[in-house]
Coordinates of C-alpha atoms and ligand atoms in Angstrom, one line a residue:
M1124 CA 10.5 6.6 -20.8
P1125 CA 11.9 6.5 -17.3
V1126 CA 9.0 5.8 -14.9
K1127 CA 8.2 2.3 -13.6
I1128 CA 5.1 1.9 -11.4
I1129 CA 5.1 -0.7 -8.6
V1130 CA 1.5 -1.6 -7.6
G1131 CA 0.0 -4.0 -5.1
A1132 CA -2.2 -6.4 -7.1
Q1133 CA -4.3 -7.7 -4.1
W1134 CA -5.5 -6.2 -0.9
G1135 CA -2.2 -4.7 0.2
D1136 CA 0.8 -6.1 2.1
E1137 CA 2.0 -8.0 -1.0
G1138 CA 5.6 -7.1 -0.2
K1139 CA 5.8 -3.8 -2.1
G1140 CA 8.4 -2.5 0.3
K1141 CA 10.8 -5.4 -0.4
I1142 CA 10.4 -5.2 -4.1
V1143 CA 10.8 -1.4 -4.2
D1144 CA 13.9 -1.6 -2.1
H1145 CA 15.3 -4.3 -4.5
L1146 CA 14.6 -2.2 -7.6
S1147 CA 15.9 0.9 -6.0
K1148 CA 19.5 -0.2 -6.7
N1149 CA 19.1 0.9 -10.3
V1150 CA 17.0 4.0 -10.0
D1151 CA 17.6 7.7 -9.2
I1152 CA 14.2 8.5 -7.6
V1153 CA 11.5 6.6 -5.7
A1154 CA 8.2 8.5 -5.3
R1155 CA 5.1 7.5 -3.2
Y1156 CA 1.9 8.6 -5.0
Q1157 CA -1.0 8.0 -2.7
G1158 CA -2.2 6.8 0.7
G1159 CA -0.8 7.9 4.0
A1160 CA 0.5 6.4 7.2
N1161 CA -2.1 3.6 6.8
A1162 CA 0.6 1.9 4.7
G1163 CA 3.3 -0.2 6.3
H1164 CA 6.1 -1.2 3.9
T1165 CA 8.7 -3.5 5.3
V1166 CA 12.3 -3.6 4.2
V1167 CA 14.6 -6.2 5.7
I1168 CA 18.3 -5.6 5.6
G1169 CA 20.4 -8.3 7.3
N1170 CA 18.7 -8.9 10.6
N1171 CA 17.1 -5.5 10.7
H1172 CA 13.4 -4.9 9.9
Y1173 CA 12.4 -1.4 9.0
V1174 CA 8.7 -0.4 8.5
L1175 CA 8.0 2.7 6.5
H1176 CA 4.7 4.4 6.5
L1177 CA 5.2 7.6 4.5
I1178 CA 8.8 7.7 3.3
P1179 CA 9.4 5.8 0.1
S1180 CA 11.1 2.4 0.4
G1181 CA 14.1 3.5 -1.7
I1182 CA 15.4 5.5 1.3
F1183 CA 17.9 2.7 2.3
H1184 CA 19.9 3.3 -0.9
P1185 CA 22.0 6.5 -0.3
H1186 CA 22.0 7.4 -4.0
V1187 CA 18.2 7.5 -4.2
T1188 CA 16.1 10.7 -3.8
C1189 CA 12.7 10.0 -2.2
V1190 CA 9.6 12.0 -3.1
I1191 CA 6.3 12.2 -1.3
G1192 CA 3.8 13.2 -3.9
N1193 CA 0.8 15.4 -3.9
G1194 CA -1.5 12.4 -3.8
V1195 CA -0.3 11.4 -0.4
V1196 CA -2.0 12.6 2.8
I1197 CA 0.6 13.4 5.4
D1198 CA 0.2 13.0 9.1
P1199 CA 2.8 15.4 10.6
I1200 CA 3.3 13.4 13.7
A1201 CA 3.9 10.1 11.8
L1202 CA 6.3 11.8 9.4
M1203 CA 8.3 13.5 12.1
D1204 CA 8.5 10.2 13.9
E1205 CA 9.7 8.4 10.8
I1206 CA 12.3 11.0 10.0
K1207 CA 13.6 10.8 13.6
Q1208 CA 13.7 6.9 13.4
L1209 CA 15.7 7.0 10.2
T1210 CA 18.0 9.8 11.4
D1211 CA 18.6 7.9 14.7
L1212 CA 19.6 4.9 12.6
G1213 CA 22.2 7.0 10.8
I1214 CA 20.3 7.1 7.5
G1215 CA 20.8 10.5 6.0
I1216 CA 17.6 12.2 4.9
H1217 CA 18.9 15.7 4.3
G1218 CA 18.8 16.5 0.6
R1219 CA 17.3 13.1 -0.2
L1220 CA 13.7 13.7 0.8
L1221 CA 11.3 16.0 -1.1
I1222 CA 7.7 16.6 -0.1
S1223 CA 5.1 18.0 -2.5
H1224 CA 3.8 21.4 -1.6
N1225 CA 0.4 20.2 -2.7
A1226 CA 0.1 17.1 -0.5
H1227 CA -2.7 17.4 2.1
L1228 CA -2.2 17.2 5.8
I1229 CA -3.8 14.8 8.2
M1230 CA -4.9 16.7 11.3
P1231 CA -5.8 15.3 14.7
Y1232 CA -9.5 15.8 13.9
H1233 CA -9.2 13.4 10.9
K1234 CA -7.8 10.7 13.1
L1235 CA -10.5 11.3 15.7
L1236 CA -13.3 11.3 13.1
D1237 CA -11.9 8.1 11.5
T1238 CA -11.9 6.3 14.9
I1239 CA -15.3 7.6 15.9
R1240 CA -17.0 6.8 12.6
E1241 CA -15.6 3.2 12.9
Q1242 CA -17.4 2.9 16.2
T1243 CA -20.7 4.3 15.0
S1244 CA -21.1 3.5 11.3
E1245 CA -20.7 0.4 9.2
K1246 CA -17.2 -0.8 10.2
I1247 CA -14.7 -0.8 7.3
G1248 CA -11.9 -1.9 9.7
T1249 CA -9.8 1.1 8.8
T1250 CA -6.3 1.7 10.2
G1251 CA -7.6 4.7 12.2
R1252 CA -4.9 6.9 10.6
G1253 CA -7.4 9.6 9.5
I1254 CA -7.2 8.6 5.8
G1255 CA -10.9 8.8 4.8
P1256 CA -11.6 12.1 6.6
A1257 CA -8.5 13.7 5.2
Y1258 CA -9.3 12.8 1.6
N1259 CA -12.9 13.8 2.3
D1260 CA -11.7 17.3 3.1
K1261 CA -9.4 17.4 0.1
F1262 CA -12.3 16.7 -2.2
L1263 CA -14.6 19.0 -0.3
R1264 CA -11.9 21.6 -1.0
V1265 CA -11.4 22.6 2.6
G1266 CA -8.2 20.6 3.2
I1267 CA -5.0 22.0 4.4
R1268 CA -2.0 21.5 2.2
I1269 CA 1.7 21.4 3.0
A1270 CA 2.1 24.8 1.2
D1271 CA -0.3 26.4 3.7
L1272 CA 2.3 25.8 6.4
L1273 CA 4.5 28.3 4.7
N1274 CA 2.0 31.1 5.2
R1275 CA 1.1 31.2 8.9
E1276 CA -1.8 33.6 8.5
V1277 CA -3.5 31.5 5.9
F1278 CA -2.7 28.3 7.8
V1279 CA -4.2 29.5 11.1
Q1280 CA -7.3 30.8 9.3
K1281 CA -7.9 27.5 7.5
L1282 CA -7.2 25.5 10.6
K1283 CA -9.6 27.6 12.7
R1284 CA -12.4 27.3 10.1
N1285 CA -11.9 23.5 9.9
I1286 CA -11.8 23.0 13.7
E1287 CA -14.9 25.1 14.2
E1288 CA -16.8 22.9 11.8
K1289 CA -15.3 19.6 13.1
N1290 CA -16.1 20.6 16.7
Q1291 CA -19.7 21.0 15.7
I1292 CA -19.7 17.6 14.2
L1293 CA -17.9 16.1 17.2
K1294 CA -20.2 17.7 19.7
K1295 CA -23.6 17.5 18.0
I1296 CA -23.4 14.2 16.1
Y1297 CA -21.0 12.2 18.2
G1298 CA -21.2 13.8 21.6
S1299 CA -17.4 13.9 21.7
P1300 CA -15.1 16.5 23.4
E1301 CA -14.1 19.5 21.2
L1302 CA -10.6 20.2 19.9
D1303 CA -8.3 23.0 20.9
V1304 CA -7.2 25.2 18.0
D1305 CA -4.2 26.7 19.8
K1306 CA -2.8 23.3 20.8
I1307 CA -3.0 22.0 17.2
T1308 CA -1.4 25.3 15.8
T1309 CA 1.5 24.9 18.2
E1310 CA 2.0 21.3 17.2
C1311 CA 2.0 22.3 13.5
E1312 CA 4.6 25.0 14.2
E1313 CA 7.1 22.3 15.2
F1314 CA 6.3 20.3 12.1
D1315 CA 6.7 23.4 10.0
K1316 CA 10.2 23.9 11.4
Q1317 CA 11.2 20.4 10.8
I1318 CA 9.9 19.9 7.3
A1319 CA 10.3 23.3 5.7
E1320 CA 13.6 22.2 4.0
Y1321 CA 11.9 19.3 2.3
I1322 CA 9.0 21.1 0.7
T1323 CA 9.1 21.6 -3.0
D1324 CA 7.2 21.6 -6.3
A1325 CA 7.5 17.8 -6.6
S1326 CA 5.7 17.6 -9.9
L1327 CA 8.2 20.1 -11.5
Y1328 CA 11.1 18.2 -9.9
L1329 CA 9.9 14.9 -11.3
N1330 CA 9.1 16.2 -14.8
T1331 CA 12.5 17.8 -15.0
A1332 CA 14.0 14.5 -13.9
I1333 CA 12.0 12.7 -16.6
K1334 CA 13.3 15.1 -19.2
E1335 CA 16.9 14.4 -18.0
G1336 CA 16.3 10.7 -18.4
K1337 CA 16.5 9.8 -14.7
Q1338 CA 15.1 6.5 -13.7
I1339 CA 12.1 6.8 -11.4
L1340 CA 10.0 4.2 -9.4
A1341 CA 6.5 5.2 -8.5
E1342 CA 5.6 3.3 -5.3
G1343 CA 2.0 2.5 -4.7
A1344 CA 0.6 1.9 -1.2
Q1345 CA -2.3 -0.5 -0.4
G1346 CA -3.4 -2.6 -3.3
A1347 CA -5.7 -2.5 -6.4
L1348 CA -8.6 -4.2 -4.7
L1349 CA -8.6 -1.5 -2.0
D1350 CA -8.9 1.2 -4.7
V1351 CA -11.7 3.6 -4.0
D1352 CA -13.0 3.4 -7.6
H1353 CA -12.0 -0.1 -8.7
G1354 CA -11.8 -2.1 -5.4
T1355 CA -14.4 -3.9 -3.3
Y1356 CA -16.3 -0.7 -2.3
P1357 CA -17.1 0.3 0.3
F1358 CA -14.5 -1.9 1.9
V1359 CA -11.6 0.0 0.4
T1360 CA -9.2 2.8 1.2
S1361 CA -10.0 6.4 0.1
S1362 CA -7.4 6.8 -2.7
N1363 CA -6.4 5.3 -6.0
P1364 CA -3.6 2.7 -5.4
T1365 CA -4.1 1.6 -9.0
S1366 CA -1.5 2.6 -11.6
G1367 CA -3.6 5.6 -12.8
G1368 CA -3.2 7.1 -9.4
A1369 CA 0.6 7.4 -10.0
C1370 CA 0.1 10.1 -12.6
T1371 CA -2.4 12.2 -10.6
G1372 CA -0.6 11.5 -7.4
L1373 CA 2.8 12.7 -8.7
G1374 CA 1.8 15.2 -11.4
I1375 CA 3.5 13.3 -14.2
P1376 CA 2.0 12.4 -17.6
P1377 CA 0.9 8.9 -18.6
T1378 CA 3.3 9.2 -21.5
S1379 CA 6.2 9.1 -19.0
I1380 CA 5.3 5.6 -17.8
S1381 CA 7.5 2.8 -19.2
S1382 CA 6.3 -0.2 -17.3
I1383 CA 3.9 -1.4 -14.6
I1384 CA 5.0 -4.1 -12.2
G1385 CA 2.4 -5.9 -10.1
V1386 CA 3.4 -7.3 -6.7
V1387 CA 1.4 -10.5 -6.1
K1388 CA 1.7 -12.6 -2.9
A1389 CA 1.8 -16.3 -3.5
Y1390 CA -1.4 -16.6 -1.6
T1391 CA -3.8 -13.8 -0.5
T1392 CA -4.3 -11.7 2.6
R1393 CA -6.6 -9.0 3.7
V1394 CA -6.8 -6.8 6.8
G1395 CA -10.0 -5.2 7.9
N1396 CA -13.5 -6.0 6.7
G1397 CA -15.0 -6.8 3.3
P1398 CA -15.4 -9.8 0.9
F1399 CA -12.6 -12.2 0.5
P1400 CA -13.6 -15.2 -1.7
T1401 CA -10.6 -17.4 -1.1
E1402 CA -10.3 -16.8 2.7
Q1403 CA -9.5 -19.9 4.7
T1404 CA -10.9 -19.7 8.2
D1405 CA -9.6 -23.1 9.1
E1406 CA -6.2 -24.5 9.9
I1407 CA -5.0 -23.6 6.4
G1408 CA -5.5 -19.9 7.1
D1409 CA -3.9 -20.2 10.5
R1410 CA -0.9 -21.9 9.0
L1411 CA -0.5 -19.2 6.3
R1412 CA -0.8 -16.5 9.1
T1413 CA 1.7 -18.2 11.4
I1414 CA 4.3 -19.1 8.7
G1415 CA 3.9 -15.9 6.8
G1416 CA 3.9 -13.7 9.9
E1417 CA 0.7 -12.2 8.7
Y1418 CA 0.2 -9.4 11.2
G1419 CA -0.3 -5.8 10.1
A1420 CA 2.9 -3.8 9.8
T1421 CA 0.9 -0.7 10.8
T1422 CA -1.7 -1.8 13.3
G1423 CA -0.5 -5.3 14.3
R1424 CA -3.9 -6.8 13.4
P1425 CA -3.9 -10.4 12.3
R1426 CA -4.3 -10.6 8.6
R1427 CA -7.1 -12.8 7.1
C1428 CA -5.4 -15.4 4.9
G1429 CA -6.4 -17.6 1.9
W1430 CA -5.4 -19.1 -1.4
L1431 CA -4.3 -17.1 -4.4
D1432 CA -7.3 -15.8 -6.3
A1433 CA -6.6 -15.7 -10.1
V1434 CA -10.0 -14.0 -10.8
S1435 CA -9.4 -10.9 -8.7
T1436 CA -5.7 -10.8 -9.6
R1437 CA -6.6 -11.0 -13.3
Y1438 CA -9.0 -8.1 -12.8
S1439 CA -6.2 -6.2 -11.0
I1440 CA -3.8 -6.9 -14.0
M1441 CA -6.4 -5.5 -16.3
I1442 CA -7.2 -2.2 -14.5
N1443 CA -3.6 -1.5 -13.7
G1444 CA -2.1 -2.6 -17.1
I1445 CA 0.4 -4.8 -15.2
Q1446 CA 3.0 -6.1 -17.6
E1447 CA 5.1 -8.2 -15.3
I1448 CA 4.7 -9.8 -11.9
A1449 CA 6.8 -10.1 -8.8
I1450 CA 5.6 -13.1 -6.8
T1451 CA 6.4 -12.7 -3.1
K1452 CA 6.4 -15.0 0.0
L1453 CA 6.6 -18.2 -2.1
D1454 CA 8.6 -19.7 0.8
V1455 CA 5.6 -19.5 3.0
L1456 CA 4.0 -22.4 1.0
D1457 CA 7.1 -24.6 1.2
Q1458 CA 5.6 -27.2 3.6
F1459 CA 2.1 -27.4 2.3
D1460 CA 1.1 -30.8 0.8
Y1461 CA -1.1 -29.1 -1.7
I1462 CA -1.7 -25.6 -2.9
K1463 CA -4.9 -24.3 -4.3
I1464 CA -5.5 -21.5 -6.8
C1465 CA -9.0 -20.1 -7.4
T1466 CA -9.5 -20.2 -11.2
G1467 CA -13.1 -19.1 -11.4
Y1468 CA -16.2 -17.8 -9.6
K1469 CA -19.7 -19.3 -9.6
F1470 CA -22.6 -17.0 -8.8
K1471 CA -26.0 -18.6 -8.3
G1472 CA -24.6 -21.9 -9.8
K1473 CA -23.2 -20.3 -13.0
F1474 CA -19.6 -19.3 -13.9
I1475 CA -19.2 -15.6 -14.1
K1476 CA -16.7 -14.0 -16.4
S1477 CA -15.9 -10.7 -14.8
F1478 CA -14.8 -9.8 -11.3
P1479 CA -17.8 -8.4 -9.3
T1480 CA -16.5 -5.5 -7.3
D1481 CA -19.8 -5.0 -5.6
A1482 CA -19.4 -6.3 -2.1
S1483 CA -22.7 -8.1 -1.7
T1484 CA -22.2 -10.1 -5.0
L1485 CA -18.7 -10.9 -4.1
E1486 CA -19.8 -12.2 -0.7
A1487 CA -22.2 -14.6 -2.5
I1488 CA -19.9 -16.1 -5.1
E1489 CA -18.5 -19.6 -4.8
P1490 CA -14.7 -19.9 -5.7
V1491 CA -13.7 -22.8 -7.9
Y1492 CA -10.2 -24.2 -7.3
E1493 CA -7.5 -26.0 -9.1
T1494 CA -5.3 -28.0 -6.8
L1495 CA -1.5 -28.4 -7.3
K1496 CA 1.0 -30.5 -5.5
G1497 CA 3.2 -28.8 -3.0
W1498 CA 7.0 -29.1 -3.2
K1499 CA 7.7 -29.8 0.5
E1500 CA 11.2 -28.4 0.6
S1501 CA 12.7 -25.2 1.6
T1502 CA 13.1 -22.5 -1.1
S1503 CA 14.5 -19.7 1.1
G1504 CA 18.1 -20.4 0.3
I1505 CA 17.7 -20.9 -3.5
T1506 CA 19.1 -18.2 -5.6
S1507 CA 18.3 -19.1 -9.2
Y1508 CA 15.0 -19.9 -10.9
P1509 CA 16.1 -23.3 -12.5
A1510 CA 17.2 -24.5 -9.0
L1511 CA 13.7 -24.1 -7.6
P1512 CA 11.8 -27.4 -7.2
K1513 CA 9.8 -28.8 -10.2
N1514 CA 6.5 -28.2 -8.4
V1515 CA 7.4 -24.5 -7.8
H1516 CA 7.8 -24.3 -11.6
H1517 CA 4.4 -25.8 -12.1
Y1518 CA 2.9 -23.3 -9.6
I1519 CA 4.5 -20.3 -11.3
E1520 CA 3.5 -21.6 -14.8
A1521 CA -0.1 -22.1 -13.6
I1522 CA -0.1 -18.5 -12.3
E1523 CA 1.4 -17.1 -15.6
A1524 CA -1.2 -19.0 -17.6
L1525 CA -4.1 -18.0 -15.4
L1526 CA -3.1 -14.4 -15.3
G1527 CA -1.8 -14.1 -18.8
T1528 CA 1.3 -12.2 -17.5
K1529 CA 4.9 -13.2 -17.0
V1530 CA 6.4 -13.6 -13.6
R1531 CA 9.8 -11.8 -13.6
M1532 CA 10.8 -12.0 -9.9
V1533 CA 10.2 -14.6 -7.2
S1534 CA 10.8 -13.7 -3.6
V1535 CA 11.6 -16.5 -1.2
G1536 CA 12.3 -14.6 2.0
A1537 CA 12.1 -11.1 3.4
R1538 CA 15.8 -10.4 3.0
R1539 CA 17.4 -8.6 0.0
D1540 CA 19.4 -11.6 -1.0
Q1541 CA 16.2 -13.8 -1.2
T1542 CA 15.1 -12.5 -4.5
I1543 CA 15.2 -14.6 -7.7
L1544 CA 15.1 -13.1 -11.1
K1545 CA 13.4 -15.0 -13.9
D1546 CA 13.5 -14.4 -17.7
Ligands
GDP1854 P1 3.8 -4.1 1.8 O1 2.9 -3.3 2.6 O2 3.3 -4.5 0.5 O3 5.2 -3.4 1.6 O4 4.1 -5.4 2.6 P2 4.3 -5.5 4.2 O5 5.6 -5.0 4.5 O6 3.1 -4.9 4.9 O7 4.1 -7.1 4.4 C1 5.0 -8.0 3.8 C2 5.7 -8.8 4.9 O8 6.3 -10.0 4.3 C3 6.8 -8.1 5.6 O9 6.9 -8.5 6.9 C4 8.0 -8.5 4.7 O10 9.3 -8.4 5.5 C5 7.7 -9.9 4.4 N1 8.2 -10.5 3.2 C6 8.3 -9.8 2.0 N2 8.7 -10.7 1.0 C7 8.8 -11.9 1.6 C8 9.1 -13.2 1.2 O11 9.4 -13.5 0.0 N3 9.1 -14.2 2.1 C9 8.8 -14.0 3.4 N4 8.7 -15.0 4.2 N5 8.5 -12.8 3.9 C10 8.5 -11.7 3.0
IMO1855 P1 0.1 -1.3 2.6 O1 0.6 -0.1 1.8 C1 -3.3 -3.6 3.8 C2 -7.0 -1.4 4.6 C3 -7.5 -1.3 6.0 C4 -9.0 -1.2 5.8 C5 -9.1 -0.4 4.5 C6 -9.4 1.1 4.8 O2 1.0 -1.6 3.7 O3 -0.2 -2.5 1.7 P2 -7.9 3.1 5.7 O4 -7.2 3.3 7.0 O5 -7.1 3.1 4.5 O6 -9.1 4.0 5.6 O7 -8.5 1.6 5.8 O8 -7.9 -0.5 3.9 N1 -5.6 -0.9 4.4 C7 -4.6 -1.7 4.2 N2 -4.6 -3.1 4.1 N3 -2.2 -2.9 3.6 C8 -2.3 -1.5 3.6 O9 -1.3 -0.8 3.2 C9 -3.5 -0.9 3.9 N4 -3.9 0.4 4.1 C10 -5.2 0.4 4.4 O10 -7.2 -2.4 6.8 O11 -9.5 -2.5 5.5
MG1856 MG1 1.9 -3.3 4.4

């Protein structure tokens, strides 16, 4: 079975882009299955940093075909911008990018409503990319899909109906200026021209590739703890980053999945609001942020930082079915005297067994830590697992024991060559 799923096991920004780029060497297809331009996946090649929001992170390997699945919500402006940036860099897209005809579009009113809602309702701390309102329309069955662009009459009719409704909401509820249908239609015409060549039945393409034995990576965005069903609701995104989302978001069967790889940062970060049991708001958090360069790849916001949380990560391993782990950003811990791992949660003085996804319970729990000695030497130039310091081995062994899952890859820097494979 040819499909491997790469999933973020925390609250996003685990380094999925780097790991997907690394694994892309040996695959034929990389397919994004959910989220939108809220994602920011960084790939570093030599001294160049590339941040991808919609296009899969396999795009830097010329032999790889990249697919944007039906589960993704596509902002035409963000996609055109990304295509242009890659084309300007000389990275060939033609014939290598496929976009599902069933993917939904993010319209200007989605972004506007996202921003306005953040100012007037309980603040989730969204990226403002229109994600929630676009998925809302999808599930309300009023969304506009990529395929609608191919039929101008249907498209304009749907767009008009949507804008009429959104204008009422904007005017009557939020007292905000109304949107212009003609302006948005014209903008979409440009998009239509640019992306028509990429539109396809992506599910059929992928299922045919599966039958032919092609190797496929399914790239998740965000992380399991931001999953709308299984994450720390309501402080989540509006899609299913968990592995189950790969099947629905690409139109492929569960029987095609061969393995699920969880990307786990060696510590934890979170952007936006919501509970974060191991957050360090003191100089430890500041050091992690500074050394790790923990600022959002999409919004530039400082990421909240804290120690690795084995309880939430173990939960993530369970709901995703993660079989192997890629640990990233280990080098960020190089100069710490000690490193903590959260091994359990206490709620009202008693240990609790399961991970409480309910935000108010999670806010109230007390993390219990195990402290390990740091290694106090640079790992960023090390290329084999045995050559890593003894205390790194202790840290990785502790992670494997606490998570009940093998670590197969250790990343010690953002570059491609800073990736260590482990048996
Ligand atoms: P993603 O959203 O999961 O793809 O992760 P992001 O790209 O948003 O954030 C990860 C950041 O860490 C990026 O700036 C990467 O270049 C960087 N990065 C990835 N792996 C490593 C690593 O092992 N060490 C260091 N120092 N940086 C890394
Ligand atoms: P990648 O793929 C980290 C967070 C936002 C906010 C919440 C909801 O780069 O790991 P949304 O705009 O999705 O409605 O925001 O989810 N969030 C992310 N945090 N990495 C991401 O993507 C994220 N995408 C959304 O900060 O808390
Ligand atoms: Mg990111």
